[in-house]
Each structure stands twice: as structure tokens, then as C-alpha cells.
Amino acid sequence: MTPMTTEGEKAKAPPGSARRALVGRLSWGLADQAASSVSNFVVGIYVARSLGVTAFGVFSLAWVTYGVVLNVSRGLATDPLVVRFSGVPDASWRGAVARSSGTALGVGAALGVVCLAAGLGLGGRVGPAFAALGVMLPGLLLQDAWRFSFFAAGAGRKAFVNDVVWGVALVPAMVVAARVGSVAAFVLAWGASATVAAGYGYIQSGIRPRLTEARGWLREQRDLGYRYLVENVSLSGASQLRAYGLGAIVGVGAVGAVRGAELLLGPFLAVLMGLSLVTVPEAARVLRRAPQRLGKFCLLLGGGQAGAALLWGGALLLVPGRLGQFVLGDVWHSASELIVPVTLGVAGAGLGTGAAAGLRALGSARRSLRTQLFASACYVSGGLGGAAVAGTVGSAWGVAAATVSASAVWWLQLRSALRERHRNPIPEVRTS
């Protein structure tokens, strides 16, 4: 295989090309997430229209569980990779990716067994979906690891192609799942197509995931990895607790309604997630090259995302009811009532991600962990407290208030971290 050229080998590029390179990396991040989100959006819409709000709620429970496991993998495997191996020489990148992707694969196998056992034990309507998710987790997590690895190298085009492969493989898988007509069949179709893309990631990179070196990677990155693990799991775990609690307080249909509202924001969330793939690597580059510009970079990033979320939410309010019914079917009526609070919540999250990227680039894991724990506690309290008071709509407004409050704390922590670094600068990037 031909070694991938990383940005670390382009350090001597003419100054005028730096901005074009940045725009190119951001563009590939958006394109990649667009491809990924289109696939997820199609799956969500198809399940919502085919199986109804209750079955869609079951699918959503499996979805948020996958989110928890995904964030475990990112915290231990790929988050330290993008912080410490973005734009480094090719040899360093390849060695780190082999260990990082092996770690992701190991996390998928271990937690997949747990999820499979839980699904078989649960039975009923929910159990088969969780059992199917457990089988598919190794491929899902490995595919995600390739995406982050490519972005760390400044090769977003390869991540985009990988997600396109996933989307193409998803088409025949969805046809088969539709004939079966169960939530578990859709989960299997979604995971199997991701596994195809994970296999293609090996062909793209020429790097074999080293599962046997996962322990070494965890030991090397323990100062960041375990904090990022707790931080990420608190984020996705809060979402999962809110979903389970909402289902218990209001009903499983309420979980489907919330997921439906999130699907309406899908195109904007694609932008948000696409930027998140490149924000930490880009913030790390800004920190190395012009540290005095990091705060401004993060402010532009967060403010731009918040403004875009508000514009998209405003546009959703103008969508005719017939069109919404055509897209989401029976889920539309309950989901449309949540557009305003969900939009405000996403805007608050977008604003906070700018500060979070800065803290990650600074390697300030202690500060980001404290802030994320606070944000997660607010999220669960707001979501479940609102549900107890005013049902599904109350839960959405509680989450919106919690997210905006947490965003303010993120920015206070970034300001303190920047002042601290100015007094005592400590380089954080490793190249070996």
C-alpha cells in the first residue's frame, strides 16, 4: 500500500495555501458528515414510516445505546488520537492508528457481548433490537475509528468515500430489512453495511488494526483517554438516561417523538457533526501555529453553529403540515410540537462545541471533564424534570434550558484554560 501523506509532511507549504487547506479540510468534514447523516436520516425516516411511533421508539432506544458505546470507543481510542496525532509525520500516524483502531475494535467486541447478552435476557419487543446491535458493534466502531483517523491525517476525502461506501451498502440491506419488517432487521441492516465500510477502511489505509496492542494504547494515553471516556459517556449516558426515563414517565412513543424532532433538524445536525470531526484537529493546528488566535477561532466556530441552528429551526416552523406528514408519517404531529425547544437546545450545544474544541486542543482534560459532568447532570435533570411536569414538551424545554446553561460554563472554562496556558505554556502534541 502507498503510505498516506499527512499534513505533518506539508509543514513547509507556502503561507498562501494554509487558508485553502483549512477550507478544504472543513469542506471534506461537512461532506463526510453529510454522507453519514443522509444514511442515518434515511434509516430513521424509513423505520418511522414503516413501523410506527412505538416501534420507532424501540429503535431509538437501541440508537441511543449505540451512542453510549460509540462514545466509550471515541474516548479511549480516537479522541486521544486526534489530539496528539493530528498532522504528524506519516510513520507516527500509522503506528498510532493501528493501536487506536485495534482499541476501537476491542471495545466493540467486549461491549457487543454485553449488549447481546442483555438483549437475549430482555426478550419482548426491545430485546431482539439490542441483541442485533451487540452483533454489529465491532464493525460500527471500527468504521467510526477509520473516519477519525483519516481526519487526524488531514485526509477527509477518504473519510467521505468510506461513508459513501456505507451508504451504498445500506441500500440493499434496507430492502432486505423491509421485507422482514422488524426493528432488529433494520438494526442488522444498518450495522452490516457499516461493517462493509469498515472493511473498506482497511483497504484505504493499508493499516491492520492491532487488537493485541490495545492495552498499550490505553496505557500510553491514560492521562487523556480515561478522562475523555468519562466525559463522553456522561454525555451519551445522559441522553440514554433521558430516553429511558422519558419512556418510563410518558411512554415509549415520547422517545419516538423526540427522535422525530431531531430528525427534522437532521440536515443542520449533519453540519454540526461534520464540523466536530475536524474542529479538534484544526484547533490543535491553530494552537501550534498561532496560539493567540485559538479563542477567536473557537468563538467563530461556536457562534456560527448556533446562528445556523436558529436559522434552520426557523425554517422548520414554516414547513406545511402535509409535507411533514409525508416525511415522518404518524410521528410528525408529536414531533412538530418540539421544534422550538429542540432548536434552542441544538443552538446551545453548537455554541458550546466551540469552547469544547478549544479545551480538547489544549489537552485540558480535567476542565472539560468537570464541565461535561455538569452539563450531563443538567441535561438529565432538565429532561426528566420537565417530563414529570409537562410531558414530552416539558422534557424538550428542560433540555433546552440545560444545554444553554452548560454552554456558558464551557466558555468560562475555556477562558480560564487560555489564561492558565498563557502563564504556563505546556506543549501537548505527541508525535511518537
mmCIF file of N, CA and C in Angstrom, residues 174-300:
data_model
loop_
_atom_site.group_PDB
_atom_site.id
_atom_site.type_symbol
_atom_site.label_atom_id
_atom_site.label_comp_id
_atom_site.label_asym_id
_atom_site.label_seq_id
_atom_site.Cartn_x
_atom_site.Cartn_y
_atom_site.Cartn_z
ATOM 1 N N MET A 174 -31.299 -2.378 3.395
ATOM 2 C CA MET A 174 -32.616 -1.863 3.769
ATOM 3 C C MET A 174 -33.742 -2.593 3.042
ATOM 4 N N VAL A 175 -33.502 -2.971 1.809
ATOM 5 C CA VAL A 175 -34.514 -3.718 1.054
ATOM 6 C C VAL A 175 -34.828 -5.033 1.755
ATOM 7 N N VAL A 176 -33.770 -5.723 2.187
ATOM 8 C CA VAL A 176 -33.965 -6.988 2.899
ATOM 9 C C VAL A 176 -34.682 -6.753 4.227
ATOM 10 N N ALA A 177 -34.259 -5.701 4.969
ATOM 11 C CA ALA A 177 -34.869 -5.411 6.267
ATOM 12 C C ALA A 177 -36.346 -5.080 6.122
ATOM 13 N N ALA A 178 -36.705 -4.368 5.072
ATOM 14 C CA ALA A 178 -38.103 -4.000 4.858
ATOM 15 C C ALA A 178 -38.974 -5.236 4.636
ATOM 16 N N ARG A 179 -38.403 -6.234 3.995
ATOM 17 C CA ARG A 179 -39.171 -7.468 3.772
ATOM 18 C C ARG A 179 -39.389 -8.213 5.079
ATOM 19 N N VAL A 180 -38.401 -8.154 5.971
ATOM 20 C CA VAL A 180 -38.554 -8.816 7.272
ATOM 21 C C VAL A 180 -39.537 -8.038 8.141
ATOM 22 N N GLY A 181 -39.379 -6.690 8.148
ATOM 23 C CA GLY A 181 -40.341 -5.832 8.825
ATOM 24 C C GLY A 181 -40.227 -5.764 10.333
ATOM 25 N N SER A 182 -39.019 -5.912 10.882
ATOM 26 C CA SER A 182 -38.835 -5.801 12.335
ATOM 27 C C SER A 182 -37.746 -4.785 12.642
ATOM 28 N N VAL A 183 -37.765 -4.283 13.890
ATOM 29 C CA VAL A 183 -36.737 -3.338 14.305
ATOM 30 C C VAL A 183 -35.362 -3.994 14.259
ATOM 31 N N ALA A 184 -35.260 -5.238 14.724
ATOM 32 C CA ALA A 184 -33.974 -5.947 14.735
ATOM 33 C C ALA A 184 -33.404 -6.059 13.324
ATOM 34 N N ALA A 185 -34.267 -6.286 12.332
ATOM 35 C CA ALA A 185 -33.794 -6.412 10.952
ATOM 36 C C ALA A 185 -33.187 -5.102 10.472
ATOM 37 N N PHE A 186 -33.781 -3.973 10.850
ATOM 38 C CA PHE A 186 -33.221 -2.684 10.449
ATOM 39 C C PHE A 186 -31.895 -2.413 11.156
ATOM 40 N N VAL A 187 -31.785 -2.806 12.424
ATOM 41 C CA VAL A 187 -30.519 -2.636 13.142
ATOM 42 C C VAL A 187 -29.421 -3.473 12.487
ATOM 43 N N LEU A 188 -29.756 -4.714 12.130
ATOM 44 C CA LEU A 188 -28.779 -5.580 11.467
ATOM 45 C C LEU A 188 -28.365 -5.014 10.110
ATOM 46 N N ALA A 189 -29.323 -4.497 9.359
ATOM 47 C CA ALA A 189 -29.007 -3.925 8.053
ATOM 48 C C ALA A 189 -28.079 -2.723 8.184
ATOM 49 N N TRP A 190 -28.372 -1.876 9.145
ATOM 50 C CA TRP A 190 -27.562 -0.683 9.397
ATOM 51 C C TRP A 190 -26.143 -1.078 9.811
ATOM 52 N N GLY A 191 -26.020 -2.035 10.731
ATOM 53 C CA GLY A 191 -24.705 -2.449 11.196
ATOM 54 C C GLY A 191 -23.909 -3.231 10.165
ATOM 55 N N ALA A 192 -24.581 -4.078 9.394
ATOM 56 C CA ALA A 192 -23.882 -4.865 8.386
ATOM 57 C C ALA A 192 -23.278 -3.978 7.306
ATOM 58 N N SER A 193 -24.013 -2.958 6.893
ATOM 59 C CA SER A 193 -23.480 -2.044 5.877
ATOM 60 C C SER A 193 -22.296 -1.242 6.432
ATOM 61 N N ALA A 194 -22.340 -0.906 7.728
ATOM 62 C CA ALA A 194 -21.195 -0.236 8.350
ATOM 63 C C ALA A 194 -19.976 -1.147 8.386
ATOM 64 N N THR A 195 -20.202 -2.437 8.591
ATOM 65 C CA THR A 195 -19.097 -3.393 8.616
ATOM 66 C C THR A 195 -18.433 -3.492 7.250
ATOM 67 N N VAL A 196 -19.226 -3.401 6.187
ATOM 68 C CA VAL A 196 -18.656 -3.363 4.836
ATOM 69 C C VAL A 196 -17.730 -2.154 4.688
ATOM 70 N N ALA A 197 -18.184 -0.999 5.166
ATOM 71 C CA ALA A 197 -17.356 0.203 5.093
ATOM 72 C C ALA A 197 -16.116 0.085 5.963
ATOM 73 N N ALA A 198 -16.238 -0.597 7.107
ATOM 74 C CA ALA A 198 -15.068 -0.807 7.975
ATOM 75 C C ALA A 198 -14.010 -1.634 7.258
ATOM 76 N N GLY A 199 -14.456 -2.656 6.522
ATOM 77 C CA GLY A 199 -13.510 -3.449 5.741
ATOM 78 C C GLY A 199 -12.842 -2.617 4.653
ATOM 79 N N TYR A 200 -13.603 -1.725 4.046
ATOM 80 C CA TYR A 200 -13.020 -0.856 3.015
ATOM 81 C C TYR A 200 -12.030 0.128 3.628
ATOM 82 N N GLY A 201 -12.244 0.512 4.871
ATOM 83 C CA GLY A 201 -11.291 1.396 5.540
ATOM 84 C C GLY A 201 -9.916 0.776 5.651
ATOM 85 N N TYR A 202 -9.876 -0.532 5.849
ATOM 86 C CA TYR A 202 -8.585 -1.222 5.873
ATOM 87 C C TYR A 202 -7.907 -1.133 4.509
ATOM 88 N N ILE A 203 -8.685 -1.283 3.440
ATOM 89 C CA ILE A 203 -8.121 -1.178 2.092
ATOM 90 C C ILE A 203 -7.611 0.237 1.834
ATOM 91 N N GLN A 204 -8.355 1.234 2.280
ATOM 92 C CA GLN A 204 -7.951 2.633 2.073
ATOM 93 C C GLN A 204 -6.645 2.970 2.782
ATOM 94 N N SER A 205 -6.519 2.532 4.012
ATOM 95 C CA SER A 205 -5.368 2.931 4.828
ATOM 96 C C SER A 205 -4.189 1.980 4.715
ATOM 97 N N GLY A 206 -4.459 0.717 4.435
ATOM 98 C CA GLY A 206 -3.400 -0.278 4.446
ATOM 99 C C GLY A 206 -2.876 -0.562 5.845
ATOM 100 N N ILE A 207 -3.676 -0.244 6.845
ATOM 101 C CA ILE A 207 -3.270 -0.429 8.242
ATOM 102 C C ILE A 207 -4.143 -1.506 8.865
ATOM 103 N N ARG A 208 -3.493 -2.488 9.467
ATOM 104 C CA ARG A 208 -4.241 -3.545 10.151
ATOM 105 C C ARG A 208 -4.439 -3.162 11.606
ATOM 106 N N PRO A 209 -5.690 -3.108 12.086
ATOM 107 C CA PRO A 209 -5.915 -2.797 13.498
ATOM 108 C C PRO A 209 -5.213 -3.812 14.396
ATOM 109 N N ARG A 210 -4.448 -3.336 15.345
ATOM 110 C CA ARG A 210 -3.685 -4.215 16.238
ATOM 111 C C ARG A 210 -4.430 -4.355 17.562
ATOM 112 N N LEU A 211 -5.297 -5.345 17.602
ATOM 113 C CA LEU A 211 -6.085 -5.588 18.795
ATOM 114 C C LEU A 211 -5.200 -5.927 19.988
ATOM 115 N N THR A 212 -4.099 -6.603 19.730
ATOM 116 C CA THR A 212 -3.206 -7.016 20.818
ATOM 117 C C THR A 212 -2.471 -5.843 21.456
ATOM 118 N N GLU A 213 -2.454 -4.698 20.779
ATOM 119 C CA GLU A 213 -1.762 -3.534 21.327
ATOM 120 C C GLU A 213 -2.720 -2.521 21.939
ATOM 121 N N ALA A 214 -3.969 -2.937 22.096
ATOM 122 C CA ALA A 214 -4.954 -2.031 22.694
ATOM 123 C C ALA A 214 -4.567 -1.663 24.121
ATOM 124 N N ARG A 215 -4.075 -2.645 24.882
ATOM 125 C CA ARG A 215 -3.691 -2.357 26.261
ATOM 126 C C ARG A 215 -2.563 -1.335 26.310
ATOM 127 N N GLY A 216 -1.605 -1.457 25.391
ATOM 128 C CA GLY A 216 -0.511 -0.490 25.343
ATOM 129 C C GLY A 216 -0.999 0.907 25.007
ATOM 130 N N TRP A 217 -1.937 0.990 24.076
ATOM 131 C CA TRP A 217 -2.503 2.300 23.714
ATOM 132 C C TRP A 217 -3.212 2.933 24.912
ATOM 133 N N LEU A 218 -4.003 2.142 25.621
ATOM 134 C CA LEU A 218 -4.707 2.661 26.784
ATOM 135 C C LEU A 218 -3.726 3.148 27.846
ATOM 136 N N ARG A 219 -2.633 2.432 28.002
ATOM 137 C CA ARG A 219 -1.627 2.837 28.991
ATOM 138 C C ARG A 219 -0.944 4.125 28.563
ATOM 139 N N GLU A 220 -0.603 4.241 27.286
ATOM 140 C CA GLU A 220 0.085 5.442 26.785
ATOM 141 C C GLU A 220 -0.801 6.681 26.875
ATOM 142 N N GLN A 221 -2.089 6.517 26.649
ATOM 143 C CA GLN A 221 -2.994 7.659 26.564
ATOM 144 C C GLN A 221 -3.876 7.806 27.813
ATOM 145 N N ARG A 222 -3.489 7.164 28.904
ATOM 146 C CA ARG A 222 -4.379 7.137 30.069
ATOM 147 C C ARG A 222 -4.633 8.522 30.657
ATOM 148 N N ASP A 223 -3.681 9.470 30.499
ATOM 149 C CA ASP A 223 -3.890 10.793 31.080
ATOM 150 C C ASP A 223 -5.032 11.542 30.396
ATOM 151 N N LEU A 224 -5.244 11.255 29.097
ATOM 152 C CA LEU A 224 -6.374 11.849 28.378
ATOM 153 C C LEU A 224 -7.525 10.867 28.215
ATOM 154 N N GLY A 225 -7.208 9.628 27.879
ATOM 155 C CA GLY A 225 -8.226 8.664 27.491
ATOM 156 C C GLY A 225 -9.284 8.420 28.539
ATOM 157 N N TYR A 226 -8.864 8.207 29.789
ATOM 158 C CA TYR A 226 -9.857 7.871 30.805
ATOM 159 C C TYR A 226 -10.725 9.071 31.169
ATOM 160 N N ARG A 227 -10.149 10.264 31.116
ATOM 161 C CA ARG A 227 -10.981 11.451 31.341
ATOM 162 C C ARG A 227 -11.955 11.654 30.184
ATOM 163 N N TYR A 228 -11.458 11.463 28.955
ATOM 164 C CA TYR A 228 -12.354 11.591 27.811
ATOM 165 C C TYR A 228 -13.431 10.504 27.839
ATOM 166 N N LEU A 229 -13.079 9.320 28.335
ATOM 167 C CA LEU A 229 -14.064 8.247 28.459
ATOM 168 C C LEU A 229 -15.209 8.678 29.364
ATOM 169 N N VAL A 230 -14.870 9.164 30.552
ATOM 170 C CA VAL A 230 -15.906 9.597 31.485
ATOM 171 C C VAL A 230 -16.698 10.758 30.897
ATOM 172 N N GLU A 231 -15.992 11.679 30.261
ATOM 173 C CA GLU A 231 -16.655 12.839 29.664
ATOM 174 C C GLU A 231 -17.633 12.421 28.577
ATOM 175 N N ASN A 232 -17.179 11.560 27.673
ATOM 176 C CA ASN A 232 -18.031 11.135 26.564
ATOM 177 C C ASN A 232 -19.207 10.291 27.033
ATOM 178 N N VAL A 233 -18.942 9.379 27.974
ATOM 179 C CA VAL A 233 -20.008 8.508 28.446
ATOM 180 C C VAL A 233 -21.035 9.308 29.238
ATOM 181 N N SER A 234 -20.577 10.320 29.952
ATOM 182 C CA SER A 234 -21.541 11.148 30.677
ATOM 183 C C SER A 234 -22.463 11.872 29.701
ATOM 184 N N LEU A 235 -21.913 12.249 28.538
ATOM 185 C CA LEU A 235 -22.717 12.925 27.519
ATOM 186 C C LEU A 235 -23.751 11.987 26.919
ATOM 187 N N SER A 236 -23.285 10.862 26.388
ATOM 188 C CA SER A 236 -24.215 9.924 25.753
ATOM 189 C C SER A 236 -25.055 9.195 26.789
ATOM 190 N N GLY A 237 -24.469 8.939 27.975
ATOM 191 C CA GLY A 237 -25.238 8.294 29.034
ATOM 192 C C GLY A 237 -26.384 9.162 29.498
ATOM 193 N N ALA A 238 -26.155 10.474 29.527
ATOM 194 C CA ALA A 238 -27.241 11.386 29.893
ATOM 195 C C ALA A 238 -28.370 11.302 28.874
ATOM 196 N N SER A 239 -28.023 11.218 27.604
ATOM 197 C CA SER A 239 -29.035 11.077 26.561
ATOM 198 C C SER A 239 -29.802 9.776 26.723
ATOM 199 N N GLN A 240 -29.073 8.715 27.070
ATOM 200 C CA GLN A 240 -29.718 7.419 27.251
ATOM 201 C C GLN A 240 -30.633 7.424 28.471
ATOM 202 N N LEU A 241 -30.167 8.002 29.575
ATOM 203 C CA LEU A 241 -30.993 8.075 30.778
ATOM 204 C C LEU A 241 -32.254 8.904 30.530
ATOM 205 N N ARG A 242 -32.076 9.984 29.786
ATOM 206 C CA ARG A 242 -33.241 10.806 29.463
ATOM 207 C C ARG A 242 -34.234 10.016 28.616
ATOM 208 N N ALA A 243 -33.710 9.242 27.640
ATOM 209 C CA ALA A 243 -34.606 8.454 26.781
ATOM 210 C C ALA A 243 -35.329 7.385 27.583
ATOM 211 N N TYR A 244 -34.584 6.648 28.425
ATOM 212 C CA TYR A 244 -35.220 5.611 29.230
ATOM 213 C C TYR A 244 -36.221 6.219 30.210
ATOM 214 N N GLY A 245 -35.811 7.328 30.855
ATOM 215 C CA GLY A 245 -36.699 7.975 31.816
ATOM 216 C C GLY A 245 -37.944 8.538 31.161
ATOM 217 N N LEU A 246 -37.767 9.120 29.978
ATOM 218 C CA LEU A 246 -38.912 9.663 29.246
ATOM 219 C C LEU A 246 -39.873 8.549 28.872
ATOM 220 N N GLY A 247 -39.307 7.409 28.458
ATOM 221 C CA GLY A 247 -40.159 6.272 28.124
ATOM 222 C C GLY A 247 -40.932 5.768 29.333
ATOM 223 N N ALA A 248 -40.284 5.788 30.516
ATOM 224 C CA ALA A 248 -40.954 5.319 31.728
ATOM 225 C C ALA A 248 -42.006 6.306 32.218
ATOM 226 N N ILE A 249 -41.728 7.608 32.112
ATOM 227 C CA ILE A 249 -42.641 8.623 32.637
ATOM 228 C C ILE A 249 -43.804 8.886 31.691
ATOM 229 N N VAL A 250 -43.495 9.028 30.407
ATOM 230 C CA VAL A 250 -44.528 9.416 29.439
ATOM 231 C C VAL A 250 -44.955 8.236 28.560
ATOM 232 N N GLY A 251 -43.999 7.394 28.156
ATOM 233 C CA GLY A 251 -44.278 6.273 27.263
ATOM 234 C C GLY A 251 -43.241 6.183 26.161
ATOM 235 N N VAL A 252 -43.095 4.993 25.568
ATOM 236 C CA VAL A 252 -42.090 4.791 24.518
ATOM 237 C C VAL A 252 -42.359 5.685 23.320
ATOM 238 N N GLY A 253 -43.613 6.000 23.061
ATOM 239 C CA GLY A 253 -43.951 6.885 21.949
ATOM 240 C C GLY A 253 -43.321 8.254 22.091
ATOM 241 N N ALA A 254 -43.132 8.713 23.338
ATOM 242 C CA ALA A 254 -42.494 10.011 23.560
ATOM 243 C C ALA A 254 -41.045 9.999 23.104
ATOM 244 N N VAL A 255 -40.374 8.855 23.277
ATOM 245 C CA VAL A 255 -38.994 8.729 22.799
ATOM 246 C C VAL A 255 -38.958 8.862 21.281
ATOM 247 N N GLY A 256 -39.925 8.242 20.619
ATOM 248 C CA GLY A 256 -40.013 8.371 19.171
ATOM 249 C C GLY A 256 -40.299 9.788 18.730
ATOM 250 N N ALA A 257 -41.113 10.515 19.499
ATOM 251 C CA ALA A 257 -41.419 11.909 19.148
ATOM 252 C C ALA A 257 -40.177 12.777 19.229
ATOM 253 N N VAL A 258 -39.384 12.593 20.288
ATOM 254 C CA VAL A 258 -38.149 13.362 20.429
ATOM 255 C C VAL A 258 -37.188 13.035 19.298
ATOM 256 N N ARG A 259 -37.063 11.754 18.988
ATOM 257 C CA ARG A 259 -36.174 11.358 17.889
ATOM 258 C C ARG A 259 -36.671 11.926 16.564
ATOM 259 N N GLY A 260 -37.985 11.979 16.392
ATOM 260 C CA GLY A 260 -38.539 12.559 15.169
ATOM 261 C C GLY A 260 -38.188 14.025 15.036
ATOM 262 N N ALA A 261 -38.277 14.780 16.154
ATOM 263 C CA ALA A 261 -37.899 16.197 16.115
ATOM 264 C C ALA A 261 -36.429 16.354 15.783
ATOM 265 N N GLU A 262 -35.601 15.460 16.310
ATOM 266 C CA GLU A 262 -34.174 15.512 15.993
ATOM 267 C C GLU A 262 -33.927 15.208 14.517
ATOM 268 N N LEU A 263 -34.732 14.319 13.953
ATOM 269 C CA LEU A 263 -34.599 14.029 12.524
ATOM 270 C C LEU A 263 -34.930 15.253 11.680
ATOM 271 N N LEU A 264 -35.889 16.057 12.126
ATOM 272 C CA LEU A 264 -36.229 17.277 11.391
ATOM 273 C C LEU A 264 -35.032 18.233 11.348
ATOM 274 N N LEU A 265 -34.209 18.185 12.371
ATOM 275 C CA LEU A 265 -33.003 19.002 12.405
ATOM 276 C C LEU A 265 -31.811 18.276 11.787
ATOM 277 N N GLY A 266 -32.090 17.146 11.157
ATOM 278 C CA GLY A 266 -31.025 16.305 10.625
ATOM 279 C C GLY A 266 -30.031 17.006 9.721
ATOM 280 N N PRO A 267 -30.477 17.786 8.717
ATOM 281 C CA PRO A 267 -29.501 18.454 7.849
ATOM 282 C C PRO A 267 -28.568 19.387 8.606
ATOM 283 N N PHE A 268 -29.123 20.143 9.578
ATOM 284 C CA PHE A 268 -28.227 21.004 10.346
ATOM 285 C C PHE A 268 -27.321 20.194 11.257
ATOM 286 N N LEU A 269 -27.870 19.143 11.878
ATOM 287 C CA LEU A 269 -27.033 18.304 12.734
ATOM 288 C C LEU A 269 -25.909 17.663 11.930
ATOM 289 N N ALA A 270 -26.164 17.429 10.633
ATOM 290 C CA ALA A 270 -25.097 16.925 9.772
ATOM 291 C C ALA A 270 -23.950 17.922 9.699
ATOM 292 N N VAL A 271 -24.298 19.217 9.584
ATOM 293 C CA VAL A 271 -23.270 20.254 9.571
ATOM 294 C C VAL A 271 -22.536 20.291 10.905
ATOM 295 N N LEU A 272 -23.296 20.238 11.997
ATOM 296 C CA LEU A 272 -22.711 20.286 13.328
ATOM 297 C C LEU A 272 -21.747 19.131 13.550
ATOM 298 N N MET A 273 -22.181 17.929 13.210
ATOM 299 C CA MET A 273 -21.331 16.760 13.403
ATOM 300 C C MET A 273 -20.162 16.744 12.426
ATOM 301 N N GLY A 274 -20.409 17.235 11.212
ATOM 302 C CA GLY A 274 -19.316 17.296 10.246
ATOM 303 C C GLY A 274 -18.196 18.203 10.714
ATOM 304 N N LEU A 275 -18.575 19.355 11.260
ATOM 305 C CA LEU A 275 -17.555 20.256 11.797
ATOM 306 C C LEU A 275 -16.849 19.649 13.000
ATOM 307 N N SER A 276 -17.608 18.883 13.808
ATOM 308 C CA SER A 276 -16.997 18.307 15.012
ATOM 309 C C SER A 276 -15.897 17.323 14.664
ATOM 310 N N LEU A 277 -15.948 16.740 13.482
ATOM 311 C CA LEU A 277 -14.897 15.811 13.076
ATOM 312 C C LEU A 277 -13.561 16.511 12.865
ATOM 313 N N VAL A 278 -13.617 17.787 12.510
ATOM 314 C CA VAL A 278 -12.374 18.488 12.183
ATOM 315 C C VAL A 278 -12.041 19.609 13.147
ATOM 316 N N THR A 279 -12.959 19.953 14.058
ATOM 317 C CA THR A 279 -12.695 21.105 14.921
ATOM 318 C C THR A 279 -11.521 20.886 15.863
ATOM 319 N N VAL A 280 -11.445 19.704 16.478
ATOM 320 C CA VAL A 280 -10.328 19.476 17.405
ATOM 321 C C VAL A 280 -8.994 19.423 16.668
ATOM 322 N N PRO A 281 -8.871 18.665 15.561
ATOM 323 C CA PRO A 281 -7.614 18.734 14.817
ATOM 324 C C PRO A 281 -7.255 20.155 14.361
ATOM 325 N N GLU A 282 -8.266 20.919 13.902
ATOM 326 C CA GLU A 282 -7.976 22.274 13.445
ATOM 327 C C GLU A 282 -7.600 23.185 14.614
ATOM 328 N N ALA A 283 -8.287 23.034 15.744
ATOM 329 C CA ALA A 283 -7.927 23.830 16.914
ATOM 330 C C ALA A 283 -6.513 23.495 17.381
ATOM 331 N N ALA A 284 -6.138 22.222 17.280
ATOM 332 C CA ALA A 284 -4.771 21.832 17.644
ATOM 333 C C ALA A 284 -3.754 22.481 16.710
ATOM 334 N N ARG A 285 -4.088 22.573 15.426
ATOM 335 C CA ARG A 285 -3.183 23.224 14.479
ATOM 336 C C ARG A 285 -3.072 24.718 14.777
ATOM 337 N N VAL A 286 -4.213 25.365 15.078
ATOM 338 C CA VAL A 286 -4.188 26.785 15.427
ATOM 339 C C VAL A 286 -3.338 27.005 16.668
ATOM 340 N N LEU A 287 -3.465 26.125 17.638
ATOM 341 C CA LEU A 287 -2.713 26.255 18.886
ATOM 342 C C LEU A 287 -1.214 26.170 18.635
ATOM 343 N N ARG A 288 -0.798 25.293 17.741
ATOM 344 C CA ARG A 288 0.634 25.140 17.466
ATOM 345 C C ARG A 288 1.183 26.309 16.657
ATOM 346 N N ARG A 289 0.378 26.809 15.728
ATOM 347 C CA ARG A 289 0.890 27.802 14.792
ATOM 348 C C ARG A 289 0.652 29.241 15.253
ATOM 349 N N ALA A 290 -0.498 29.502 15.864
ATOM 350 C CA ALA A 290 -0.832 30.870 16.302
ATOM 351 C C ALA A 290 -1.703 30.773 17.551
ATOM 352 N N PRO A 291 -1.122 30.417 18.692
ATOM 353 C CA PRO A 291 -1.921 30.170 19.902
ATOM 354 C C PRO A 291 -2.783 31.350 20.330
ATOM 355 N N GLN A 292 -2.369 32.568 19.990
ATOM 356 C CA GLN A 292 -3.159 33.734 20.385
ATOM 357 C C GLN A 292 -4.490 33.802 19.637
ATOM 358 N N ARG A 293 -4.648 33.023 18.576
ATOM 359 C CA ARG A 293 -5.879 33.056 17.791
ATOM 360 C C ARG A 293 -6.869 31.958 18.175
ATOM 361 N N LEU A 294 -6.502 31.124 19.128
ATOM 362 C CA LEU A 294 -7.360 29.989 19.456
ATOM 363 C C LEU A 294 -8.724 30.442 19.964
ATOM 364 N N GLY A 295 -8.755 31.426 20.858
ATOM 365 C CA GLY A 295 -10.030 31.894 21.390
ATOM 366 C C GLY A 295 -10.954 32.427 20.310
ATOM 367 N N LYS A 296 -10.422 33.211 19.398
ATOM 368 C CA LYS A 296 -11.224 33.756 18.308
ATOM 369 C C LYS A 296 -11.732 32.647 17.395
ATOM 370 N N PHE A 297 -10.868 31.679 17.111
ATOM 371 C CA PHE A 297 -11.258 30.545 16.273
ATOM 372 C C PHE A 297 -12.445 29.810 16.897
ATOM 373 N N CYS A 298 -12.379 29.556 18.195
ATOM 374 C CA CYS A 298 -13.447 28.829 18.878
ATOM 375 C C CYS A 298 -14.738 29.644 18.924
ATOM 376 N N LEU A 299 -14.614 30.956 19.091
ATOM 377 C CA LEU A 299 -15.799 31.812 19.141
ATOM 378 C C LEU A 299 -16.507 31.839 17.788
ATOM 379 N N LEU A 300 -15.743 31.970 16.722
ATOM 380 C CA LEU A 300 -16.341 31.958 15.390
ATOM 381 C C LEU A 300 -17.002 30.614 15.105
#
